[in-house]
Each structure stands twice: as C-alpha cells, then as structure tokens.
Coordinates of C-alpha atoms in Angstrom, one line a residue:
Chain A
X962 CA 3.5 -16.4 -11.3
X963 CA 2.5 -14.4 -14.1
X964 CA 0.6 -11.0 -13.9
X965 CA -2.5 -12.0 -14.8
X966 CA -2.3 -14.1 -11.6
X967 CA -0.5 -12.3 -9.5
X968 CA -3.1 -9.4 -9.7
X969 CA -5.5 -11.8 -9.1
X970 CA -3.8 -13.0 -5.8
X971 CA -3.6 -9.5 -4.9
X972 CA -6.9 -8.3 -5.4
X973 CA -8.1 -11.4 -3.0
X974 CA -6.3 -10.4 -0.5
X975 CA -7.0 -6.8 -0.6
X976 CA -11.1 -7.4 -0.7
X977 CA -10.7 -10.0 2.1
X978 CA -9.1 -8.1 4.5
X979 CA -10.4 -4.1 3.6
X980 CA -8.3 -1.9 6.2
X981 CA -4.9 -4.6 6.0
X982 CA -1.7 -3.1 5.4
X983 CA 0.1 -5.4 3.5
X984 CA 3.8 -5.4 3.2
X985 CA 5.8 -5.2 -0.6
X986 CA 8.4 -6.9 0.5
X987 CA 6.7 -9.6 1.7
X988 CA 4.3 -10.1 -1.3
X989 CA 7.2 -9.6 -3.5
X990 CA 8.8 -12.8 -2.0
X991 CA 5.4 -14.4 -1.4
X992 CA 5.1 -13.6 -5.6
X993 CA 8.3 -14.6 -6.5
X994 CA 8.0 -11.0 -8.5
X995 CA 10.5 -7.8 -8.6
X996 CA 9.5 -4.9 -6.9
X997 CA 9.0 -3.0 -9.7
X998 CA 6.6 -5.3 -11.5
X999 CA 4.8 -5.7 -8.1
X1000 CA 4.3 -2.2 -7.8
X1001 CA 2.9 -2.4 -11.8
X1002 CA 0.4 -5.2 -10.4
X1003 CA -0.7 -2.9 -7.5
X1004 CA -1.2 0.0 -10.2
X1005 CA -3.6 -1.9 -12.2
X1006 CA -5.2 -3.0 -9.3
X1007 CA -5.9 0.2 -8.1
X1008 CA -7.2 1.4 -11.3
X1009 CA -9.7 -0.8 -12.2
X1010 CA -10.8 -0.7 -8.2
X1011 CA -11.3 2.8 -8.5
X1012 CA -13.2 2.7 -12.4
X1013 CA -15.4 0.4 -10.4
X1014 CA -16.2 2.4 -7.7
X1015 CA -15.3 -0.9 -5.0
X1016 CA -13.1 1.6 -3.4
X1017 CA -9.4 2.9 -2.9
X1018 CA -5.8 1.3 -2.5
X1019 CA -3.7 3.2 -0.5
X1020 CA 0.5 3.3 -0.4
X1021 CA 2.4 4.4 2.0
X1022 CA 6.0 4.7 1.7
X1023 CA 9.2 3.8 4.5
X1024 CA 9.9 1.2 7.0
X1025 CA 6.3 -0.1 7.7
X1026 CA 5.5 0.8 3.8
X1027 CA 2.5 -1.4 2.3
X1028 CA -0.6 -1.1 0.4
X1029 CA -4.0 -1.3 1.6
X1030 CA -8.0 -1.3 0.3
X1031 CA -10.3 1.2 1.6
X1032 CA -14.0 0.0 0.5
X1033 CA -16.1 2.5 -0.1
X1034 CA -19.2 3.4 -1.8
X1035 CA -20.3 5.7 -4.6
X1036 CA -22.7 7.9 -4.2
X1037 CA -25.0 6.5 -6.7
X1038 CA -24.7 3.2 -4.9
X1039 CA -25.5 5.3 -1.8
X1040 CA -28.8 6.7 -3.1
X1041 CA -29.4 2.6 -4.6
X1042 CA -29.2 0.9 -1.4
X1043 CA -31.7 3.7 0.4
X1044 CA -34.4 3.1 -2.9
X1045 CA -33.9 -0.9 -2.4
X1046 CA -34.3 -0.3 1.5
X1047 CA -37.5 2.0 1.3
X1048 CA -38.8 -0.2 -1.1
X1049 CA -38.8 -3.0 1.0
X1050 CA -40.3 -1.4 4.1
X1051 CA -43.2 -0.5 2.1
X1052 CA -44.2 -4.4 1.9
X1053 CA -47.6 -4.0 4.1
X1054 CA -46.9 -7.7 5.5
X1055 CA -44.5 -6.3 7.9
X1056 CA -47.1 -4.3 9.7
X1057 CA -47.7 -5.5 12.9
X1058 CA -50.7 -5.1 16.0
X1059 CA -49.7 -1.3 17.3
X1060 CA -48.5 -0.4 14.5
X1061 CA -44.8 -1.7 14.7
X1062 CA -43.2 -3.0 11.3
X1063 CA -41.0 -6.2 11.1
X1064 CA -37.5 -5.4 10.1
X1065 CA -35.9 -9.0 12.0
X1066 CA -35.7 -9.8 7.6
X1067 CA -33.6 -6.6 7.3
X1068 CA -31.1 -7.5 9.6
X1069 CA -30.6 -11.1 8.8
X1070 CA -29.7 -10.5 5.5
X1071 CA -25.7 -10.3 5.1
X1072 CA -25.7 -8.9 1.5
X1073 CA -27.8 -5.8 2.6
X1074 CA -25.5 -5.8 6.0
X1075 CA -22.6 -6.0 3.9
X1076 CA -23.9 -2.6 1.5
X1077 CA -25.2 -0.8 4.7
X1078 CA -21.9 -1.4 6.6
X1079 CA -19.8 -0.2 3.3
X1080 CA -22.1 3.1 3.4
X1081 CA -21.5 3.6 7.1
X1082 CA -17.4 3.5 7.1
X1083 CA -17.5 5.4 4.1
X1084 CA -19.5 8.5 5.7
X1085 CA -17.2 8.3 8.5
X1086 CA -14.2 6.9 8.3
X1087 CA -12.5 10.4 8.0
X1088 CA -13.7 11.0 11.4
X1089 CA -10.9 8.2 12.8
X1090 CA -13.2 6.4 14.8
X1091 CA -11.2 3.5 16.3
X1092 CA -14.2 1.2 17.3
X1093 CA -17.8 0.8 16.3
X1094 CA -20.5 0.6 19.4
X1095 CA -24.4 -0.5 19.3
X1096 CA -26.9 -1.6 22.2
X1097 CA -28.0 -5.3 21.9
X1098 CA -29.3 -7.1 19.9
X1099 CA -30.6 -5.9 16.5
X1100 CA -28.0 -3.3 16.4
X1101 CA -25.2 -5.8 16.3
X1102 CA -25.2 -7.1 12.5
X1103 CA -25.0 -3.2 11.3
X1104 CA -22.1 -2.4 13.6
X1105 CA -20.5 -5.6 13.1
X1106 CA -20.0 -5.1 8.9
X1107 CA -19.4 -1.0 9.6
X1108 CA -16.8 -2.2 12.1
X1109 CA -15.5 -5.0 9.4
X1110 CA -15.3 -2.3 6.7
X1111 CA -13.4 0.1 9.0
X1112 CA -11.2 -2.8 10.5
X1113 CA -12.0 -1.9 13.8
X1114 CA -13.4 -3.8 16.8
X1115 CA -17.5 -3.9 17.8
X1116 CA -18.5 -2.9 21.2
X1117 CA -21.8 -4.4 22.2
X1118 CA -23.5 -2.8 24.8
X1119 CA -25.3 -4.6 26.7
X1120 CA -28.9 -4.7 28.7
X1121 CA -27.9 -5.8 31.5
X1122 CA -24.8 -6.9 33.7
X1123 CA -23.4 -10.9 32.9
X1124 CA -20.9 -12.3 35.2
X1125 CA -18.7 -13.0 32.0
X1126 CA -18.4 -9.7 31.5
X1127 CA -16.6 -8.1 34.6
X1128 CA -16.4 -5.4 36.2
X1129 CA -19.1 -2.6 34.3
X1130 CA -20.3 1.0 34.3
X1131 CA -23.9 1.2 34.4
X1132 CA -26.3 3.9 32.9
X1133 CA -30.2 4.2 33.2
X1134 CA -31.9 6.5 30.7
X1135 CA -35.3 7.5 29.7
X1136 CA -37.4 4.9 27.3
X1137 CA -38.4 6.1 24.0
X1138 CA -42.0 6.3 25.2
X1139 CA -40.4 8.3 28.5
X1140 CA -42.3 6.4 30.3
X1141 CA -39.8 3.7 31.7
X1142 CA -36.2 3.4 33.1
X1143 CA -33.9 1.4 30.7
X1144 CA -30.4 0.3 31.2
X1145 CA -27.4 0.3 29.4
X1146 CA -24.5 -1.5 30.5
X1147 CA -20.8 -2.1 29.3
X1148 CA -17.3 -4.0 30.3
X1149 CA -14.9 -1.5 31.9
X1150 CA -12.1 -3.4 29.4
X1151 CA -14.6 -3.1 26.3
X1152 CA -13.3 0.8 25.2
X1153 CA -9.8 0.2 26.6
X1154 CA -7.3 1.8 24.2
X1155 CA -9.8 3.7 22.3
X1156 CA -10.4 7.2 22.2
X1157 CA -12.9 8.3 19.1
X1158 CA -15.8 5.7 18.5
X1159 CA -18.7 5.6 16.2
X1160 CA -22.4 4.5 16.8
X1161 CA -24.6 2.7 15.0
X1162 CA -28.1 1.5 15.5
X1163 CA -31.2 -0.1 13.3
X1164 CA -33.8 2.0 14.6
X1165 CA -34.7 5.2 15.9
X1166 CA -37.7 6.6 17.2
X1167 CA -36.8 9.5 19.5
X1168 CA -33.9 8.6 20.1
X1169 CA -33.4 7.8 23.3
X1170 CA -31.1 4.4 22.9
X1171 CA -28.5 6.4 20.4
X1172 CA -28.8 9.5 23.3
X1173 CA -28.0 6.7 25.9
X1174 CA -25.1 5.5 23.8
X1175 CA -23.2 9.1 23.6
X1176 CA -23.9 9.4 27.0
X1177 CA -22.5 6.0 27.7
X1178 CA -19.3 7.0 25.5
X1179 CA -18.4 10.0 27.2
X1180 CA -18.9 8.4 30.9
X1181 CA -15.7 5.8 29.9
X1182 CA -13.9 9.6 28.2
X1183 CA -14.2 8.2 24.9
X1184 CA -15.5 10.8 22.1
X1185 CA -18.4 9.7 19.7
X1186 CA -17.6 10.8 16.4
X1187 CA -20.8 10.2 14.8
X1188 CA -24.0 8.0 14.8
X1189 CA -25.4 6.1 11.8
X1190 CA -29.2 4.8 12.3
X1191 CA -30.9 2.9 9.3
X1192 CA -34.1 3.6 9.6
X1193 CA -35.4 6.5 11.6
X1194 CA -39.6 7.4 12.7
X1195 CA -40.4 10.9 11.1
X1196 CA -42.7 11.2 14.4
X1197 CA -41.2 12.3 17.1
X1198 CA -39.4 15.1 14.8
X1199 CA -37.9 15.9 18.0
X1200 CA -35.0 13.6 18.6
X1201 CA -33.3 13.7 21.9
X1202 CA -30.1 13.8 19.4
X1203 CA -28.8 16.3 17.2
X1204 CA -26.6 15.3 14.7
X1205 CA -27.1 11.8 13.4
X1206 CA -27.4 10.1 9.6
X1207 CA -30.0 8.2 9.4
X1208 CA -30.4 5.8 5.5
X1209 CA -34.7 5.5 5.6
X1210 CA -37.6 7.8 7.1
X1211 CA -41.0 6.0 8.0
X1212 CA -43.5 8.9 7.3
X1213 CA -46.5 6.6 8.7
X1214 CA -47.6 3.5 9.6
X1215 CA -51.5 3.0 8.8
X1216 CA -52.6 -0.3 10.0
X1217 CA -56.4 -0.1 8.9
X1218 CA -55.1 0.4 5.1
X1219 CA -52.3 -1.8 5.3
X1220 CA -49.7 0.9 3.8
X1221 CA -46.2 2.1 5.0
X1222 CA -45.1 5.2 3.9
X1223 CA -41.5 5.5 3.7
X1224 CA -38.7 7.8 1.5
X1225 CA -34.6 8.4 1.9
X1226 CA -33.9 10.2 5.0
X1227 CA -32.8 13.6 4.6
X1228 CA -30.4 12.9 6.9
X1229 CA -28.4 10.9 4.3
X1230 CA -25.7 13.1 3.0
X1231 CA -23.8 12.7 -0.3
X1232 CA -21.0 9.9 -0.3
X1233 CA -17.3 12.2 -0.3
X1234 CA -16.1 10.8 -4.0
X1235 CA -13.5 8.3 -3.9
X1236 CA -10.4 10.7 -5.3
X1237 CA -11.7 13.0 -2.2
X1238 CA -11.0 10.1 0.2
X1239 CA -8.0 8.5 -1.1
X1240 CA -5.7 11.0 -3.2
X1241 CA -4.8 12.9 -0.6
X1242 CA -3.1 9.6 1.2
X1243 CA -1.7 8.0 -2.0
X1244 CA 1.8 8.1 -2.1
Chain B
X321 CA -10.3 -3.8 -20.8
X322 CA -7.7 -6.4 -21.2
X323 CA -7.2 -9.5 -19.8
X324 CA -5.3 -8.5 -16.8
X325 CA -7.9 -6.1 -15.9
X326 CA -10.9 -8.1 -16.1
X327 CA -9.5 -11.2 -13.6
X328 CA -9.1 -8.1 -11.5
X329 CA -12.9 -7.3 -12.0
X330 CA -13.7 -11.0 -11.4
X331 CA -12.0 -12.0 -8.6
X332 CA -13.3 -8.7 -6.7
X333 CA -17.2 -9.7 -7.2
X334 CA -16.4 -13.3 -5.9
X335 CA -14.6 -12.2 -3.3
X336 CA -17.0 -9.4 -2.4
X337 CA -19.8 -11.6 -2.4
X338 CA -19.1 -15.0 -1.5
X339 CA -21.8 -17.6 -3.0
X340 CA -23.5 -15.3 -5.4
X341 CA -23.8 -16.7 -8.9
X342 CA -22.7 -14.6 -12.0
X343 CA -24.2 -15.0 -14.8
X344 CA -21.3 -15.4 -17.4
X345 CA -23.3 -13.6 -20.5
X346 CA -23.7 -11.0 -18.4
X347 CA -20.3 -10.3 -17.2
X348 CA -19.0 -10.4 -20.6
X349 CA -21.2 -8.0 -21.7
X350 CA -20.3 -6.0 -18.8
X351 CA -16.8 -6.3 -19.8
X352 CA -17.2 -5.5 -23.4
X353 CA -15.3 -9.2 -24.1
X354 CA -15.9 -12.4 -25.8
X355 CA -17.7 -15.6 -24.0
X356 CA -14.7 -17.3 -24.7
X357 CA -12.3 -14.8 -23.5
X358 CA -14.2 -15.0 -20.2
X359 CA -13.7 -18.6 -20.3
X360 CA -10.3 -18.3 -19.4
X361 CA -10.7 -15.7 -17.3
X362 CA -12.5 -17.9 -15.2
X363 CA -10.4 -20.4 -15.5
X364 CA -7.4 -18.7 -14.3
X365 CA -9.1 -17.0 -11.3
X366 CA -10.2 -20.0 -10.2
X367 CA -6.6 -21.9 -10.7
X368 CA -4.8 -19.3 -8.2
X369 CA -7.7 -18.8 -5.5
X370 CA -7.7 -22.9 -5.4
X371 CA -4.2 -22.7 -5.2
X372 CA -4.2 -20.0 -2.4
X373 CA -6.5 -22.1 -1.0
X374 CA -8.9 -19.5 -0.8
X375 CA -11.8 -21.5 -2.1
X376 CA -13.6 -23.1 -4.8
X377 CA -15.2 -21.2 -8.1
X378 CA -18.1 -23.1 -8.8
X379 CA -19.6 -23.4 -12.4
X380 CA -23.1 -24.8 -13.9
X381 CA -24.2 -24.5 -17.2
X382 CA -27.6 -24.1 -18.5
X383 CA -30.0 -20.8 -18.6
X384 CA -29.6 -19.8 -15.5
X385 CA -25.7 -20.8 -15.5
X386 CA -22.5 -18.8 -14.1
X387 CA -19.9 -18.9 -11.5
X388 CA -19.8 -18.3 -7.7
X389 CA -17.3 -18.5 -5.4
X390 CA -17.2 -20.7 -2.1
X391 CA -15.1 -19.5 0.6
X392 CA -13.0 -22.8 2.1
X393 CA -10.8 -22.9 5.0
X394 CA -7.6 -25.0 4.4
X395 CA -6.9 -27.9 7.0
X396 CA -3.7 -26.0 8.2
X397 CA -5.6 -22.5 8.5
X398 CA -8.1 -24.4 10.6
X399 CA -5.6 -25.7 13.0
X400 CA -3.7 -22.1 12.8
X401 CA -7.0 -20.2 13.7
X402 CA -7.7 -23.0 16.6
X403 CA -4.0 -22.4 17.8
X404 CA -4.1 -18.9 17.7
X405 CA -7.3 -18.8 19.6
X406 CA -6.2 -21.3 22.1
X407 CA -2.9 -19.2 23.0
X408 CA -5.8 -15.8 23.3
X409 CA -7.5 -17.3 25.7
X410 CA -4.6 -18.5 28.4
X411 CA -3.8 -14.6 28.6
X412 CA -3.9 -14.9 32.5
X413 CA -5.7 -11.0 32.3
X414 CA -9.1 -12.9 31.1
X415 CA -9.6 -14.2 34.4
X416 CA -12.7 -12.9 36.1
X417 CA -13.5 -12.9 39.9
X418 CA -16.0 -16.5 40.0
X419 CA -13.7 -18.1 36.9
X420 CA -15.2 -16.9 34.3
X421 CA -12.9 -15.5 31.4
X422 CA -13.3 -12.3 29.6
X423 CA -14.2 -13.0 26.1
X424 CA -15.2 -9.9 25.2
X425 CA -12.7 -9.0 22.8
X426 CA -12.8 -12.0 20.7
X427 CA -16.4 -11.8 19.7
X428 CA -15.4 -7.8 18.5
X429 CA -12.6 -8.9 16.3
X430 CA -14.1 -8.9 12.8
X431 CA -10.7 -10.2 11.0
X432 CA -11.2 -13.2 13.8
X433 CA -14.8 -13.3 12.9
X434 CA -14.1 -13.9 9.3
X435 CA -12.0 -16.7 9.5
X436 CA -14.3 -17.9 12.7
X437 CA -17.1 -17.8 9.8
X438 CA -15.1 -19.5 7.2
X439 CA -14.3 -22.4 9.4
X440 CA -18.0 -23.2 10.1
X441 CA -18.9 -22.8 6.5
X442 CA -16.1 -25.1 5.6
X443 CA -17.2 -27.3 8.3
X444 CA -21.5 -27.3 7.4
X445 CA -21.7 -26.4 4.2
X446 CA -22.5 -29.6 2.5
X447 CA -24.9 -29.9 4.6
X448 CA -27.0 -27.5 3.0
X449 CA -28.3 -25.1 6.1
X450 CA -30.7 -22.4 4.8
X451 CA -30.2 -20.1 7.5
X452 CA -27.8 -19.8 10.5
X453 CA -29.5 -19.1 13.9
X454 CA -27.6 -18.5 17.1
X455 CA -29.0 -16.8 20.9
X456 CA -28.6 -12.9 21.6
X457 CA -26.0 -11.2 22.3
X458 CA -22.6 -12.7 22.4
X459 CA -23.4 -15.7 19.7
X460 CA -24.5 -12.9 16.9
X461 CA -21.5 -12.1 15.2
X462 CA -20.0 -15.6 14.9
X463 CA -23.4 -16.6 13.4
X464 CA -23.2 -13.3 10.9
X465 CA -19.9 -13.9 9.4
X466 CA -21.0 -17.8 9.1
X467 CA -24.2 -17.4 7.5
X468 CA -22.2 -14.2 5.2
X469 CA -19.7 -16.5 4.1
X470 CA -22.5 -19.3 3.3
X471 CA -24.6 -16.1 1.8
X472 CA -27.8 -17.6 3.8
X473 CA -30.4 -15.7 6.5
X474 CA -28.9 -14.6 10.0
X475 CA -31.4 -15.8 12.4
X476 CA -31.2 -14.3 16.0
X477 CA -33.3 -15.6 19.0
X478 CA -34.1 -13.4 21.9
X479 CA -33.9 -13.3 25.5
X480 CA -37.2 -12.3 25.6
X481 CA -40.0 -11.0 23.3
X482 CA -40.1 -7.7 21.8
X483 CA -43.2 -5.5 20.2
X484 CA -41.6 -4.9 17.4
X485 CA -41.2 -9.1 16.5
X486 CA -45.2 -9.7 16.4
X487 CA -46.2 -13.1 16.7
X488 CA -43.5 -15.4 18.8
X489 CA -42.9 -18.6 20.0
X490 CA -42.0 -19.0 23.4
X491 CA -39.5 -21.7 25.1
X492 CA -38.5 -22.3 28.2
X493 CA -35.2 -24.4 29.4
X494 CA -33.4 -25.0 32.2
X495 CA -29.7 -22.7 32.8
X496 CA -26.1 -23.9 32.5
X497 CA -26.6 -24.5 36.3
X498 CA -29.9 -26.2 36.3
X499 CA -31.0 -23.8 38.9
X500 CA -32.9 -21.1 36.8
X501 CA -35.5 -21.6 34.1
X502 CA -34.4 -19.2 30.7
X503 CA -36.6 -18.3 28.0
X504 CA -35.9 -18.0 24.6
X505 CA -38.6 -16.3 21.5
X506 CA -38.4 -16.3 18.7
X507 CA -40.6 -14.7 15.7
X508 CA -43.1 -16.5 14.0
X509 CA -41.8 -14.5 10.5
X510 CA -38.2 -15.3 11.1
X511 CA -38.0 -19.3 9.7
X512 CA -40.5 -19.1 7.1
X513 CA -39.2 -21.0 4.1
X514 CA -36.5 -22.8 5.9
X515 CA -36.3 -26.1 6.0
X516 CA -32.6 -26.8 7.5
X517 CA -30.1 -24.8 9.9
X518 CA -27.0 -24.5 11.1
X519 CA -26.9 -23.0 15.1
X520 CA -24.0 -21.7 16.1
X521 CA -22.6 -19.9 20.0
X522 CA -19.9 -18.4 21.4
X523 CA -19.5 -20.5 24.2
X524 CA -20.7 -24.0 25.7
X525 CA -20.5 -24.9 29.5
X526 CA -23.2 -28.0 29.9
X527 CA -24.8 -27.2 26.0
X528 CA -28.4 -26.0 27.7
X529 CA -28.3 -23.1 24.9
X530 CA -27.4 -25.1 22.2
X531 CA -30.2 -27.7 23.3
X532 CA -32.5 -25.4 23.5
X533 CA -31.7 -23.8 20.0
X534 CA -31.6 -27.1 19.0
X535 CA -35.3 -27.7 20.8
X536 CA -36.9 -24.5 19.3
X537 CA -35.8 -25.2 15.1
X538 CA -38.0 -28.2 16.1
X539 CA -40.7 -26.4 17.5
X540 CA -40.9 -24.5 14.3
X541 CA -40.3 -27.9 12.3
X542 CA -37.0 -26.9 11.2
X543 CA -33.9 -29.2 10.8
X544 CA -31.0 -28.6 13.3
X545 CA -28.5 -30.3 10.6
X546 CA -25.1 -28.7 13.0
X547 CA -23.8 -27.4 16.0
X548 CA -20.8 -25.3 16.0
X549 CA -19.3 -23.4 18.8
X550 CA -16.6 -21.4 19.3
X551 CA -15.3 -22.2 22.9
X552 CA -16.4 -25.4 25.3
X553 CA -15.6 -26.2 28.9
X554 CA -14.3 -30.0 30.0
X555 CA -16.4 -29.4 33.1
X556 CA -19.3 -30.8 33.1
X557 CA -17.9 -33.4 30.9
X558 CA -21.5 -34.6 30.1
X559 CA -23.5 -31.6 27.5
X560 CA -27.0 -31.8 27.1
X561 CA -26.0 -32.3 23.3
X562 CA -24.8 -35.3 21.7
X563 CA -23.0 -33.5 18.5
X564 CA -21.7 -30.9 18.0
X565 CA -18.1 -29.4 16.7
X566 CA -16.0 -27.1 18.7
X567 CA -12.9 -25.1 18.5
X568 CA -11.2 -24.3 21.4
X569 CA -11.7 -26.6 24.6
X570 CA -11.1 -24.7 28.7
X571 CA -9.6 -27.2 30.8
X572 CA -9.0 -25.3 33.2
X573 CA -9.4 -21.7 35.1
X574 CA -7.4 -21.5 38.1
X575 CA -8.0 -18.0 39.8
X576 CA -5.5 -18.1 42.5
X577 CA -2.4 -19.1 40.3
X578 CA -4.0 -16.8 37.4
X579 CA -3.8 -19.4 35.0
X580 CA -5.8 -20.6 31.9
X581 CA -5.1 -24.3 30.6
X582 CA -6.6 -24.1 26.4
X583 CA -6.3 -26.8 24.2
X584 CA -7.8 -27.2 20.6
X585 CA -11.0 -29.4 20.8
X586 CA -11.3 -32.8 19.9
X587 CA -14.5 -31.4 18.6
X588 CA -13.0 -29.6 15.9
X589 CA -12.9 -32.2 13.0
X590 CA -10.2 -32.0 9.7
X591 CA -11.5 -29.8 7.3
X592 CA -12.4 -31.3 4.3
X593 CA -10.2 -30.9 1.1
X594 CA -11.5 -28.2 -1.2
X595 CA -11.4 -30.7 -3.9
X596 CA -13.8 -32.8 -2.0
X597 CA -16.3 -29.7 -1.6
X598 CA -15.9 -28.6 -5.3
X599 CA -14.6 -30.8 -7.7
X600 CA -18.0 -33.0 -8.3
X601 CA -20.0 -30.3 -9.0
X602 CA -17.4 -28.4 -11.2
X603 CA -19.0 -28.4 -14.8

C-alpha cells in the first residue's frame, strides 16, 4: 500500500470506531508498512483532523501503545447546531392542543443525533463518565450517539419493571406537574462495573425526570457526572436540578398566534478547544 | 493541501456521514484543487474502502451530481457478527428466573449497534425504505444505527400515547402469549412523506410486535418492504409473520442446567456482494 492509501485506510477506521485504541503493530502488519512510515501516516492524519476541527488522535506509548480518535466539536459548530435547532422549533406546525410542541421529527433524525451526541461527549468527556443513562423512550436516540461518541455503553431506564429485565431497583418521584407519582425503574446488572455516568435527556420542563435520574444513580452508588438536556422550558425557572447544560430555551409557546419563541440556552457553555482536550494526552 | 491530505479529508466526510451526497465542485473548491485532481481522489478512496470492504462510493453526474458513501457489511463480517453474537448470548449468567435471558447489555453496546445497523442496511437497502420504524424501548437503538447508516428517519412507536405526540393512531393486538391485549400509537406527524419502511426489534418470540408494526405502517398506508430482528426463539415455531430475516436463533433456555443453546438463524440470508449493490449505479 501506498500512503495515499494507507491514510485513507486509517482515517476509516479511526472515524468508524471514535474511542478505539488501535494497535501500531498490528496496522503496521495489517499495512504491510514500517513503523516509522506508519507513524508519518498517523501524523498527517492527525493534522488535517485537527485543521478540520473533526476532532483529536491520541498516542499513547508502551505495551498496550495505539492511537485513537476523539470526535469532538468546535465551538463554532457548537453555537451552529443550537441556531439550526432553534430554528427549527420555531416552525409553528409543531404546536400542538395545550400548548405542547412536536419534537418526535427532532429525534428521528440521525444527522442532527449524530451533531447533538458529538456536542454532548465533547462537554463532558473530561468528566470520565463510563456510561451514558436516559429514561425511555425519546431520550434514548440522544444518549445512544453521546454514548457512541464516548465509546461507552447506554443505560435505558425504564418505566416500568419487564420480566426480561431481572431483578430491579425501583424509584417513584414527583411528575413535572407535581401532581402525580411516576416511576423509574432499572436492571440491578445495567450499572454493574461502572462508577461515574452521565445523563442525558430531550426535554426538560422542571425537571423532575433528570432529578429522578441522579436520584436513581446514586441509589445503585454510581456518581452522575453531568446532565445534558436539549431543549429545556424557560417556565418553571425553578428546576428541581441545579447544574445541567441544556442546547435550546423555549421562551413561550402562544397557541392563539401560532409562534414559538425559542433562543440558545444559556446553559450552553463554550466547547474546551481541541488542543485543550487532546495536547495534554498526546505522546 | 496535497494529495495525501485531501483523501484524508474525503474519506472522513463519507465516513462521518454515511449516504450523504457531496457535491464534487464544491469539495474542490473547498480544497483549493482542481476537478480533476479530485477525480482521482475519488477514485483512490473508493479503490481501498471497496477493498476493505467497507462499502461502496457512489457517483452520479449531472447538476446536482457528487459522491456518497454506502456503508456494506461483507458476507464474512456478517457471519462473524452472527457468531459473535451467538457465543454472547449462551453466557449461562443471562438466564433469568421464568427463562427469559438478560439482553440488556447487547442493546447498550454502540460498537455492536454499528455493525447490528450495517447488517440491516446491507440486508434492505435496495429496497429503498424511507424510514426505519421499530416499538419502544428495547428495539430503539437497533433501529437508530440502521436507519443512521441508511441516513433515513428513525421512527419510534409507543406503548402508549403521550401529550406531547398530538394527533395518534391507536392499535390494538394481541401479546406474545395471546392472553393480553397491547396497544401501540403512533403520531399522525411521524410517517408523513413516507411511502416504504423497514421495521426492525430486538427480539421475536411468536412475531405479535413485528405483526403489529407491520399492521400499523398499513394503517397509515405505508409499505412494510422488511422485517429484521436481532434475536428469535424456535418456540413457537409458527410467528404471526411470514418474512422476515433474523440473526441469532434461542433454541433453547434450560434454567436448571444453566444453559443457553444459540445458533445463527436460518433467517439471516448471504449478504449481497458490494459489487452487486454498487456497481450498476457507478457512473
């Protein structure tokens, strides 16, 4: 193999598999290449991944030595995907009877998945969370692609106990409306082997289902490291959580004149710049 | 940038975004070279990721021409991914009090997911589904990463109906026991434009889900053009469902010996040659 295909090779395994450590031994054999022009390839792989802003390729030297891709996202990206997400909760067809808005769209799409999970592991993968949890069932395709970019297992938590699930822990909590009892319920083997988790959710009004999931956490002695919530209500502005990043704010919903107000959360912080995330690893 | 740097550039955003089409002025643009240049480029990327048997690079000419990249799943990965999920699922530590089997784990595992999604694309793609629908909670991510890889609409059904989905229609069917009567819902909003999907689920005992997925498309005058799930049971031998394709195949849980008998299903067809699923419409 030449360069020119070998870095292709390369870079298709590295964007397949974000999070894999791969082995320079092996894909020097695999190549048919020398070490040393391998480690040339993964240079200029790493450089024109990081002039793009897809993300960062890691080394680490010794016995398990390898490379691997972190994706991440730039902070102009960031700031992109929350304009193209507040722009399309504005569409006044999504307002429905009561005042609800559609999103089902929002979360069916796996480009937009793919952006908001990339945004997601890049706010807190420095954290070390080892598994991403949400509550059934719209929850599920935002943790699934965070959990993807982090190369870590989902835990879906469910609404009630199934018989294929085992033995569970249970938890009732308080409704967002306060009004009703709501349960929450998990596999005892779901969080075995992990200790630091991160939660993730599509909606939050008072937040009440990300409260029951930190709750939920702590009850199996497992610490939440952060939450991630994509679009959050700015009424109640007393959410039954404290810290929590949230992408899109709905200001108001006003069904008589058909119009969603909507603008980036200021809960959205800055993305850490690439070099902050990678240099400091990079052998 | 030079040659080597721009297949690097390439291959990432077909990798990144499986089945999105580039247009090729504007990537040359973007990479400051000549149309002809990018010819090879193109050329050359798609040489080694056919011969990785990663996929197919698609081209068509005309004004709105450029390249995309279909994901394919070799034959031999195929069997390798059935073989590895076969020898999974006889972990005797599944079993569950009743017989069931703990399949938690396997519907968390995004690398699994991937090549889980892959396969079905593979498998359906020529079919032309539009969207790829699938029943809360278990069936989600199967149906994410399948519908991500065929860059189509994730459709999810519920349990039951929500506010916050407006307008639904509402079906009942009969359980995997034929003892209860389930209900699935779906929103009015989620098939519009859809003409032909694939479903897809975790697991099949006597197909009643899959049936009734199948059932509801039709309600909303939507082609079912595939099945695919991920696990079946011999028992009952008869499913409520004629055809479908599946990878894995329970023979057999015994709970006092603790053992699982797993064999690859007769379900799971040869995957066609990536030759066969590009090559005509190559330009």
């Amino acid at each position: 193999m030449r360069r020119s295909q070998r870095v292709v090779a390369l870079t298709r395994r590295l964007i397949e598999e974000p999070g894999r450590w791969w082995n320079l031994d092996d894909l020097a054999t695999e190549f048919g290449a020398a070490k040393s022009s391998l480690s040339e390839d993964v240079a200029l792989v790493r450089e024109v991944l990081a002039a793009e802003g897809a993300g960062v390729v890691e080394s680490r030297v010794g016995a398990g030595g390898g490379i691997r891709f972190l994706p991440l996202m730039t902070a102009g990206e960031a700031t992109e995907l929350a304009n193209e997400l507040c722009r399309r909760l504005t569409d006044p067809r999504r307002i429905l009877a009561g005042g609800f808005l559609y999103l089902g769209d929002l979360v069916a799409d796996p480009v937009l998945l793919e952006r908001i999970g990339r945004l997601f592991a890049t706010l807190f993968r420095d954290r070390g969370p080892e598994a991403v949890m949400t509550v059934e069932a719209r929850g599920i395709p935002i943790a699934l692609m965070t959990a993807r970019a982090l190369r870590v297992p989902l835990v879906m938590v469910r609404r009630s106990a199934r018989l294929s699930e085992g033995p569970v822990v249970t938890m009732n909590y308080l409704s967002s409306s306060g009004a009703r009892v709501e349960t929450m319920t998990l596999a005892k083997k779901a969080l075995e082997g992990v200790h630091r988790l991160l939660i993730v959710d599509d909606f939050m009004r008072n937040g009440g289902s990300a409260r029951g999931l930190v709750d939920l956490a702590r009850e199996f002695e497992v610490e939440p490291v952060g939450v991630g919530v994509l679009i959050e209500t700015a009424e109640p502005a007393e959410k039954r959580l404290k810290e929590y990043v949230a992408v899109a704010l709905i200001e108001q919903v006003d069904v008589d004149e058909r119009r969603v107000r909507v603008r980036m959360s200021p809960r959205l912080p800055g993305c850490p710049p690439a070099a902050a995330a990678g240099t400091s690893r990079l052998a």
